Every structure is written in structure tokens, then in C-alpha cells.
Short mmCIF file of C-alpha atoms in Angstrom, two decimals:
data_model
loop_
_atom_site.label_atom_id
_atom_site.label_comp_id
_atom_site.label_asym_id
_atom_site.label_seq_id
_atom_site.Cartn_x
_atom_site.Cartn_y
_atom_site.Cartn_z
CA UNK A 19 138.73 88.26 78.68
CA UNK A 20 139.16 86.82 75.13
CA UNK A 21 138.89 83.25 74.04
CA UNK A 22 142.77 82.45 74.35
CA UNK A 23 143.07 83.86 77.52
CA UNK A 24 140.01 82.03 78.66
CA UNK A 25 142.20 78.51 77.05
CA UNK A 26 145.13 79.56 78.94
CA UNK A 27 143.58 79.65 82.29
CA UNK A 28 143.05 75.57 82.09
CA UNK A 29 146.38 74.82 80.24
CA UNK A 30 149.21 74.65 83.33
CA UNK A 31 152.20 76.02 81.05
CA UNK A 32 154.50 74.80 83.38
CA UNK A 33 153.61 71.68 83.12
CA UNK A 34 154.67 71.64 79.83
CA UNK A 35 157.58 73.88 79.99
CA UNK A 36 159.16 72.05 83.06
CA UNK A 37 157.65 68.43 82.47
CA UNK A 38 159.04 66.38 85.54
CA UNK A 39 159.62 63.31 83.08
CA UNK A 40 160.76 64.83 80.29
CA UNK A 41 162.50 67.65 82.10
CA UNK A 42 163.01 71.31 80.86
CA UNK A 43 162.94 72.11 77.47
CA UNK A 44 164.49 75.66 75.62
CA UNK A 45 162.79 75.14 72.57
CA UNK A 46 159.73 77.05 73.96
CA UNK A 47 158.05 80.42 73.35
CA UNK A 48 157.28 83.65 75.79
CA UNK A 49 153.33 82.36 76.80
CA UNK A 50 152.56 86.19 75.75
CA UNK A 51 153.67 86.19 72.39
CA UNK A 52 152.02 82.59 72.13
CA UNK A 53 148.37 84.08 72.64
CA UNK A 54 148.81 86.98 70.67
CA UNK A 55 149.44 84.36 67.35
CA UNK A 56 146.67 82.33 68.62
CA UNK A 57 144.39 85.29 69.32
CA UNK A 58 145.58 86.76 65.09
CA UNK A 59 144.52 83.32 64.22
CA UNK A 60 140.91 83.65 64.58
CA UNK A 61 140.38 80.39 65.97
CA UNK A 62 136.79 78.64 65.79
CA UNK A 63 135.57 74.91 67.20
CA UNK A 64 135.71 72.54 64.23
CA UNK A 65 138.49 74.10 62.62
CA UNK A 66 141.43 72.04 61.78
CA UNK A 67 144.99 73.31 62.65
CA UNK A 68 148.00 72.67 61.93
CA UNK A 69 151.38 74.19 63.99
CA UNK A 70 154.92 73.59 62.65
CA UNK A 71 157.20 73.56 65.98
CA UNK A 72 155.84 71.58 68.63
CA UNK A 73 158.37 72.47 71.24
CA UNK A 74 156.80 72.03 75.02
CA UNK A 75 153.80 71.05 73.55
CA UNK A 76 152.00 73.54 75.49
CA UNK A 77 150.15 75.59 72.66
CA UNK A 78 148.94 72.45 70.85
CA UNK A 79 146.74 71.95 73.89
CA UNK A 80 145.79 75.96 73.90
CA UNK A 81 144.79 75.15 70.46
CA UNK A 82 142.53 71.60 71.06
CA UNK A 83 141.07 73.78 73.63
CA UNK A 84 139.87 76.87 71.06
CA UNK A 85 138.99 74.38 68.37
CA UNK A 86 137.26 72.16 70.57
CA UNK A 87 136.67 68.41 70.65
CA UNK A 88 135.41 68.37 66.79
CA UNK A 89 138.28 69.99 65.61
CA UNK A 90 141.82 69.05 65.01
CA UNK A 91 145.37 70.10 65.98
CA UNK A 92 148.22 68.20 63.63
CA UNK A 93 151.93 69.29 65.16
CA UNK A 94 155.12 68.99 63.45
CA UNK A 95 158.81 69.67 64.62
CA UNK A 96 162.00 68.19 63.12
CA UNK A 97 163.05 66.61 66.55
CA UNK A 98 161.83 63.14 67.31
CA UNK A 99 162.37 63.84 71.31
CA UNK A 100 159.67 66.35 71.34
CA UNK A 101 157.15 65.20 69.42
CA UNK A 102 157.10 61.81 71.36
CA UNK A 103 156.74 63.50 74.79
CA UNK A 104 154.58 66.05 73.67
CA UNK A 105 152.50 63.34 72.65
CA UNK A 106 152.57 61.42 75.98
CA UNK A 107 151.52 64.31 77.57
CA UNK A 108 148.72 65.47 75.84
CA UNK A 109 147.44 62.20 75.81
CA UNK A 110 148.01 61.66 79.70
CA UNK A 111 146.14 65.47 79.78
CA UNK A 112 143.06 63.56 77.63
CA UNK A 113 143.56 65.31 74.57
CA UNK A 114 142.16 62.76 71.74
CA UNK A 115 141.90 65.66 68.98
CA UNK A 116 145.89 66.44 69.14
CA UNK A 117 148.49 64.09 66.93
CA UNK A 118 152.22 65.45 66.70
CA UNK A 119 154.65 64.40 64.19
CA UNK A 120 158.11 64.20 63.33
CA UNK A 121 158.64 65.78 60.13
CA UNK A 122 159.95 68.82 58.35
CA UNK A 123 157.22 71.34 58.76
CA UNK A 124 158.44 73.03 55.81
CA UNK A 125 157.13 71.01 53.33
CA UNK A 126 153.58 70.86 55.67
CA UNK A 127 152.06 67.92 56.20
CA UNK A 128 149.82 66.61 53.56
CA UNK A 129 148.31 63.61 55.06
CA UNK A 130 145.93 65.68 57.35
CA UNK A 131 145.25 68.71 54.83
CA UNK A 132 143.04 70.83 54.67
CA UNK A 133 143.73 73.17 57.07
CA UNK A 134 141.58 76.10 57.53
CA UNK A 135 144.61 77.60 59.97
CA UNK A 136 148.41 77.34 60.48
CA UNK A 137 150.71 78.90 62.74
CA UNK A 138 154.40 78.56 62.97
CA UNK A 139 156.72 78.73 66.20
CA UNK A 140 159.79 78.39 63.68
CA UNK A 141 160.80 81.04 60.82
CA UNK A 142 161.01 79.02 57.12
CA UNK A 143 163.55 80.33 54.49
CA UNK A 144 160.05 81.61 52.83
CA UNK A 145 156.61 81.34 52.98
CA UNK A 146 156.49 78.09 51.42
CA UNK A 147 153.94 77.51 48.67
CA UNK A 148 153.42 73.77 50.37
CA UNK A 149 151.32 75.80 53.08
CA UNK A 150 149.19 77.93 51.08
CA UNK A 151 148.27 74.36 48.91
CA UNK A 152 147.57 72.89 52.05
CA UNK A 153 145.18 75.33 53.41
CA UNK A 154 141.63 75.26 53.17
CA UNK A 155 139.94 78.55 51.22
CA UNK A 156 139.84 81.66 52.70
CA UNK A 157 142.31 80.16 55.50
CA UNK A 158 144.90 82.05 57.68
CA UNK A 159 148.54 81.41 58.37
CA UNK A 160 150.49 83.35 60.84
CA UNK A 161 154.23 82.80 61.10
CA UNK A 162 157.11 84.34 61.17
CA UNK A 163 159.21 85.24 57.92
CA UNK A 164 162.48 86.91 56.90
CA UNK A 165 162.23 90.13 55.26
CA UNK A 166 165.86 89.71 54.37
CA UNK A 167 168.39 86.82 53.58
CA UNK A 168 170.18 87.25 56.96
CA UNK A 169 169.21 85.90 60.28
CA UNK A 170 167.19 87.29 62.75
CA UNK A 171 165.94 89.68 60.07
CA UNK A 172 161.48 88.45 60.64
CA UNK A 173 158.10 90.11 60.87
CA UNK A 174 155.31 87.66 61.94
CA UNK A 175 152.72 87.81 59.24
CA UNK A 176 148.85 87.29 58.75
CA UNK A 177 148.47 85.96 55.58
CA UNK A 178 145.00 85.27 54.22
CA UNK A 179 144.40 82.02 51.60
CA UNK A 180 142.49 82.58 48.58
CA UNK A 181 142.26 80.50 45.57
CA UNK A 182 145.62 79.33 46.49
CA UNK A 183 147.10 82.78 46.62
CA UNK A 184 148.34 84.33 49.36
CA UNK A 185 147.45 87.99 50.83
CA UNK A 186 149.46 89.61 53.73
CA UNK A 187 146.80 91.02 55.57
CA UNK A 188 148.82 92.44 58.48
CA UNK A 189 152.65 92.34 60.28
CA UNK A 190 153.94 92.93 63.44
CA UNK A 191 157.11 92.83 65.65
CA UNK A 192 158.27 88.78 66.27
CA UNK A 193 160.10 86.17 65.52
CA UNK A 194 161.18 82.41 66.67
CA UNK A 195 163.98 80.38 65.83
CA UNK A 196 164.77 79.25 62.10
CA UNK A 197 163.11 76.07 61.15
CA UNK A 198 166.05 73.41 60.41
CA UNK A 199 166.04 70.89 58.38
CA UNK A 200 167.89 68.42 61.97
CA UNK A 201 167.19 69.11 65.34
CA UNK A 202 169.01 72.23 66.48
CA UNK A 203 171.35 72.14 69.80
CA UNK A 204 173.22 75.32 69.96
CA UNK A 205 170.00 77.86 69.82
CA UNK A 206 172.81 80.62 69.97
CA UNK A 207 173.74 80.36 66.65
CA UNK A 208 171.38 81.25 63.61
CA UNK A 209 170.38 77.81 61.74
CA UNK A 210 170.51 79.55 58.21
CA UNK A 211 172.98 82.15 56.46
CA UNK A 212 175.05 81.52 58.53
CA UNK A 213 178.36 82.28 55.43
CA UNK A 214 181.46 82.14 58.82
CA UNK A 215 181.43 80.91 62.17
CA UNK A 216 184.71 80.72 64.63
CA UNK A 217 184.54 78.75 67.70
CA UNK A 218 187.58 79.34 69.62
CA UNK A 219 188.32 81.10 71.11
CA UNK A 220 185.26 82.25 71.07
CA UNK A 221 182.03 81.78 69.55
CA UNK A 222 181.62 84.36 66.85
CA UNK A 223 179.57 84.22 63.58
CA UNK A 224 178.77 86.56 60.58
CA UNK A 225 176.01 86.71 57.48
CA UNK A 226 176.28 88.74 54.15
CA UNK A 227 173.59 89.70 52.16
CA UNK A 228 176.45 89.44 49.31
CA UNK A 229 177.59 85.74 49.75
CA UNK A 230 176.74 84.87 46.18
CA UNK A 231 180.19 87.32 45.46
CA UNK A 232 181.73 85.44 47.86
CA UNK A 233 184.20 82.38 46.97
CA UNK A 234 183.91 78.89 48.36
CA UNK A 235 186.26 79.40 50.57
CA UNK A 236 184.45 82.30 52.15
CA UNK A 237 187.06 84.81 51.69
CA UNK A 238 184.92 87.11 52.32
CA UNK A 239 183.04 86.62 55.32
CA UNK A 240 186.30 85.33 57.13
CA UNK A 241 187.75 88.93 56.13
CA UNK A 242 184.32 90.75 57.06
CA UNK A 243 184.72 88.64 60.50
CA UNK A 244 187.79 89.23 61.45
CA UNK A 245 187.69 93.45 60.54
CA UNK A 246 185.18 93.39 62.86
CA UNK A 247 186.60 91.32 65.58
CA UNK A 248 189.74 93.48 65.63
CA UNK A 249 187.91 96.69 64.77
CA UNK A 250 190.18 99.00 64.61
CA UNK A 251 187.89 102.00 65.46
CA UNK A 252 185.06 102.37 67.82
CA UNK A 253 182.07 105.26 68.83
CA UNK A 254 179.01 105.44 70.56
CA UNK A 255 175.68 106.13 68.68
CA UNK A 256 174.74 109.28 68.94
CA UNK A 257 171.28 108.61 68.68
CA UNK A 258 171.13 106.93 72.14
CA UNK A 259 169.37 103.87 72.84
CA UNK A 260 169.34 101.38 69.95
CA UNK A 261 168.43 98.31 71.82
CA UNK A 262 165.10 99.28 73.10
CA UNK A 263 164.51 100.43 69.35
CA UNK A 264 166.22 97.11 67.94
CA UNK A 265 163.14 95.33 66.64
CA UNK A 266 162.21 98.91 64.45
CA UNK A 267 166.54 98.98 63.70
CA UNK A 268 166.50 95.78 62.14
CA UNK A 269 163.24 96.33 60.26
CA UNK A 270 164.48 99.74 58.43
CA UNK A 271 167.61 98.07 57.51
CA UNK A 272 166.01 94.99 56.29
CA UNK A 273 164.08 97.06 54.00
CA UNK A 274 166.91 99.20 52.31
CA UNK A 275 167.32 96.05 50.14
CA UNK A 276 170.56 96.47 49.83
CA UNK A 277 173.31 93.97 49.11
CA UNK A 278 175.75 94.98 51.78
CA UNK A 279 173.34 94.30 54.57
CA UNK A 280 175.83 92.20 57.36
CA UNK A 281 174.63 90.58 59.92
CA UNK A 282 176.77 89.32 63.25
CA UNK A 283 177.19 87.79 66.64
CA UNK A 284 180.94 89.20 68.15
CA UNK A 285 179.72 88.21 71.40
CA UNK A 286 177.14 85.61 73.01
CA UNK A 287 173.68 87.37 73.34
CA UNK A 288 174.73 90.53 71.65
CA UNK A 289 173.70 90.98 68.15
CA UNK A 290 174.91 93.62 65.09
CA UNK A 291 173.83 95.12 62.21
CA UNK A 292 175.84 97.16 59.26
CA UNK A 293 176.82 97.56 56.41
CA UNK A 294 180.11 95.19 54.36
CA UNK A 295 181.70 94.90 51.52
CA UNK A 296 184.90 92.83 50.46
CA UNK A 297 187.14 96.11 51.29
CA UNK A 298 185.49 97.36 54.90
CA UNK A 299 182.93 96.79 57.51
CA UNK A 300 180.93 98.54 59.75
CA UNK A 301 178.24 97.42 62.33
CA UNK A 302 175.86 98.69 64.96
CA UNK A 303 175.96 96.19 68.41
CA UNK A 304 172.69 95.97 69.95
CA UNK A 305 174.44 97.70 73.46
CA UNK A 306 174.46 100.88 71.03
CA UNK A 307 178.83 100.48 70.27
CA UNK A 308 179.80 101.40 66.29
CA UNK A 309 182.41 99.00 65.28
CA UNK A 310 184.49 99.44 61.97
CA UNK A 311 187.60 98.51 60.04
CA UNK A 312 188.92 102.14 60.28
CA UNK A 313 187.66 105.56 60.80
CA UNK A 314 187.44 106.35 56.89
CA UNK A 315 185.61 103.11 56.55
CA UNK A 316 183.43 103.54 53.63
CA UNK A 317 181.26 100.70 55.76
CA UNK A 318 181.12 103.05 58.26
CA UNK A 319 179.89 106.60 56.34
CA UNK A 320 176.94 104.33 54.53
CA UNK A 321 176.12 102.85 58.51
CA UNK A 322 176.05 106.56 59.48
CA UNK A 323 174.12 107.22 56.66
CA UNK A 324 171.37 104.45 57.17
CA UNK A 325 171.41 105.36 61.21
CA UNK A 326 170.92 108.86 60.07
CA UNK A 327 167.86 108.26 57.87
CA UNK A 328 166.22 105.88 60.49
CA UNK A 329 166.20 108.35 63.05
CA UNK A 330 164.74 111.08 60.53
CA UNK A 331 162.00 108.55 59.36
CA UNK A 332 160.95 108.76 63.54
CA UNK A 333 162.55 104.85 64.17
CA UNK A 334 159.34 103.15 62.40
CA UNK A 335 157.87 100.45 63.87
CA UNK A 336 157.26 96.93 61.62
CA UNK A 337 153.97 97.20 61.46
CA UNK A 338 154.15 100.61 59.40
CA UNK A 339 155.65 98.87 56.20
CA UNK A 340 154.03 98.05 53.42
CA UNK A 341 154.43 94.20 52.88
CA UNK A 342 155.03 92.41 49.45
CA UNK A 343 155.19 88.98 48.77
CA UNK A 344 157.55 88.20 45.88
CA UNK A 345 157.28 84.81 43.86
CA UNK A 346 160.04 82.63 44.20
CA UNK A 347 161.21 79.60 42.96
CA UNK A 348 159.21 76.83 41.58
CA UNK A 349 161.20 73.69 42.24
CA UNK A 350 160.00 71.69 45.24
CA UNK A 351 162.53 73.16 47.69
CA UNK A 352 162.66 76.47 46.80
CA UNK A 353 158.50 77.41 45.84
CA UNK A 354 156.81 79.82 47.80
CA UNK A 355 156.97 83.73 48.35
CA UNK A 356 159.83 86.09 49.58
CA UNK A 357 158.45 89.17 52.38
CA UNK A 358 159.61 91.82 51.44
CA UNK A 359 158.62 95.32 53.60
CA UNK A 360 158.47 99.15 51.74
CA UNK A 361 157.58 102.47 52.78
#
């Protein structure tokens, strides 16, 4: 049994999860994929830690408990609410080495730097160079990041500090919710790229890789939105199951690079992916339905033709990509490093 599951056998998740004061909370993580960051992060007593995304509050304490009482666990998460009751807890639970904060994890949180490990339960726009200058030499940080400008398009990354630069050491299938700059109510809908949303009368959203074409009335995406809401053609894939192959799916289309990536939500808890431009649309559903404008689509022949080339590269998983981090920005809000994945 390794150290985090050793941790986990003292920390009463539930507790946390389910708090009888606080109540239930959503904005918490499966327990499994929870250990598997903790156990990528390598932890050590003494270290000091920092997590953007308190949620329950649960893996700060897994944390105190792998760093020990020398080391330190600094929290963030954008939502007042959870940060205070995580805090009562852990300090009814006897944790002195654990101090949560409201605050933008984004931008980390200088006043407690250096950190010689971060993790992230929230995905960033990009790996934000306000991390790597905030971690000690030779540090990790696992989190999740997009590989594309669309939602729900992540890998969760090792990436390995050194002299300020950052090295992807490894990536593998995950992802959380999209770190906001407000506390998020409606978890169903992507916080970011987000270019259309209807709410009546239903909920119904889309994303486009091409919404710097688009005008500011979003043309574009209210057209792209409404092709596919009234599709006028519809097939099965012939490929078979796509959701059980959905992480691998959204990975290979990620990494086509290509503009007319389109990401939607027709229907609550049912995702898509295609292909859209300002003429047609086309998208894959996650129950394994082909939705387009028309059956001459030109949306649909490219989706045919990406489908077609997944299946003949043997449905890769993420972690067979080649990762590249690509230099953004250099203003405050923007500095850091795109992920990009290759084969």
C-alpha cells in the first residue's frame, strides 16, 4: 500500500464531502482520481504545497497528512463559502499546518511561495507562468490543462520546474472543472469558451475554435447552434462505441489543430464534438449519434474524415502524445504556456 493510500485510510472523505454543518457540496472530485494526482506528486514531509480548488476540503487534509506536521498545505478557491468551512473543519480535525484562502488561484498565491509542489482540482486557461515563478527548483505541478481553446478539451500534466522553466514530464487521461474567475453555480455549463448559450427552452450551449471570425454578435455560433439543434440529417457511427473511447476521441481531435474544431452541449449530460464552419456543421454526441446540417454537409465529410483516421491510428490513448508547451503571452493575465499534444 503506497503512501496516499496509507493518508486516505485516516482522512473520513465523507466527512468532508457530506459535512453535517456545512451540508453537501458538488464541487468535489472522484477520491480515485484524487490519489492518483497526489500519488504523481511525489509528496515528501517538509514540503510545502500549494492546491488551487479547495472544494470539500478533503485532499488538503490527505496532503497535511503526506507532508507531515513540518510541512505546509496553502489552499485557494475563488468561493468564499468553501474556503471558510474548509477551514473550520480542518481546524476542528487539528490540522495546524493547513491555511485556505479565498483568491484566484490563477495568479497563485505569492504570500506563502515557495512551493516545492502544486496541484490543481480546477483547469486554468494555461499553465500560468505565476505557478512556475512560484515554485521552488526542481518542483512539480500537476494539473489539468486544455490542449485546445474549447471546453472540456484537458490532459492532466506533470510538469517539472527548472530554472523557472517548465518541462512536461508526463500526461494522462483527466480533467476538473474550469477555474473561474466568480464562484461557479451551474457546473453544467463550461465556465470558459463558452461563444452561445440558449436557455429556453432548453439549456443548450456551443464553442468554436474559430470565434475570432466570428462577429460580436455571434453570428456565427448562434447559426452553428441552431444547424445543429435542428439537424437536418442524422447516422449512427459506424465505428461503434464512442463513449467508452471519449476521453482518446476528444484527445485526437484536440490535436488536429484545426480551426473548425466545435465543441457542444444539445442536451444536459451529453457532450459533442465536430467539425464547423460559418456555412455547415457536423458533430459526434458522446451516445455515438452523427448530427449535421445536411447530408452533403462539408462539416460532415471532414467529421467522417477525422472519425476515419482515429480509428486507423487504433483510438490512441492521451498519454501516447507527444506534449509541447507553447509560450504565450507576456502581459500579467495572459503569461504562461499553451499544451499542445502531437504524434
Amino acid at each position: 500500500m503506497n503512501a496516499v493510500a496509507l493518508a486516505a485510510e485516516q482522512v473520513p472523505e465523507r466527512h468532508y464531502t457530506h459535512h453535517e454543518g456545512r451540508g453537501p457540496t458538488p464541487h468535489r472530485s472522484n477520491p480515485v482520481v484524487i490519489h492518483r494526482e497526489l500519488a504523481t506528486l511525489d509528496l515528501q514531509p517538509h514540503m510545502r504545497v500549494a492546491e488551487y480548488g479547495t472544494g470539500s476540503g478533503y485532499s488538503a487534509e490527505l496532503i497535511a497528512r503526506l507532508v507531515g506536521p513540518t510541512g505546509e498545505v496553502t489552499s485557494l478557491d475563488i468561493d468564499a463559502y468553501l474556503t471558510r468551512w474548509a477551514n473550520l473543519i480542518h481546524h476542528a480535525r487539528g490540522l495546524d499546518n493547513v491555511h485556505c484562502y479565498t483568491a484566484d488561484g490563477t495568479a497563485g498565491f505569492r504570500e506563502r511561495a515557495p512551493y516545492d509542489r502544486v496541484v490543481a482540482w480546477c483547469t486554468p486557461p494555461l499553465l500560468p507562468k505565476a505557478w512556475t515563478d512560484q515554485v521552488a527548483d526542481d518542483g512539480l505541478i500537476v494539473a489539468p490543462l486544455p490542449i485546445a481553446d474549447v471546453p472540456n478539451m484537458t490532459v492532466v500534466a506533470k510538469v517539472r520546474v527548472r530554472g523557472g522553466e517548465p518541462m512536461v514530464e508526463a500526461v494522462f487521461t483527466g480533467g476538473y472543472i474550469e477555474a473561474t474567475a466568480s464562484p461557479k453555480g451551474d457546473l453544467d455549463l463550461p465556465g470558459r469558451w463558452v461563444d452561445w448559450e440558449n436557455r429556453v427552452p432548453g439549456p443548450s450551449w456551443i464553442s468554436l475554435a474559430w470565434r475570432a471570425q466570428d462577429d460580436r454578435l455571434h453570428t456565427g455560433a448562434r447559426t452553428v447552434l441552431g444547424r445543429l439543434l435542428n439537424a437536418a440529417h442524422t447516422e449512427p457511427f459506424e465505428g461503434g462505441d464512442v463513449d467508452v473511447d471519449w476521453p482518446s476521441w476528444r484527445t485526437f481531435a484536440a490535436a488536429l489543430g484545426t480551426p473548425q474544431l466545435t465543441m457542444a452541449g444539445l442536451r444536459p449530460d451529453l457532450w459533442a464534438i465536430g467539425h464547423s464552419t460559418s456555412e455547415s456543421a457536423s458533430v459526434i454526441q458522446q451516445d455515438g449519434v452523427i448530427l449535421a446540417d445536411s447530408p452533403d454537409s462539408p462539416s460532415l465529410f471532414a467529421l467522417r474524415d477525422w472519425l476515419t483516421a482515429w480509428e486507423k491510428a487504433g483510438r490512441p490513448a492521451p498519454e501516447s502524445y507527444t506534449p509541447t508547451l507553447v509560450p504565450a503571452g507576456y502581459d500579467q493575465s495572459s503569461a504562461g504556456w499553451h499544451l499542445r499534444l502531437s504524434r
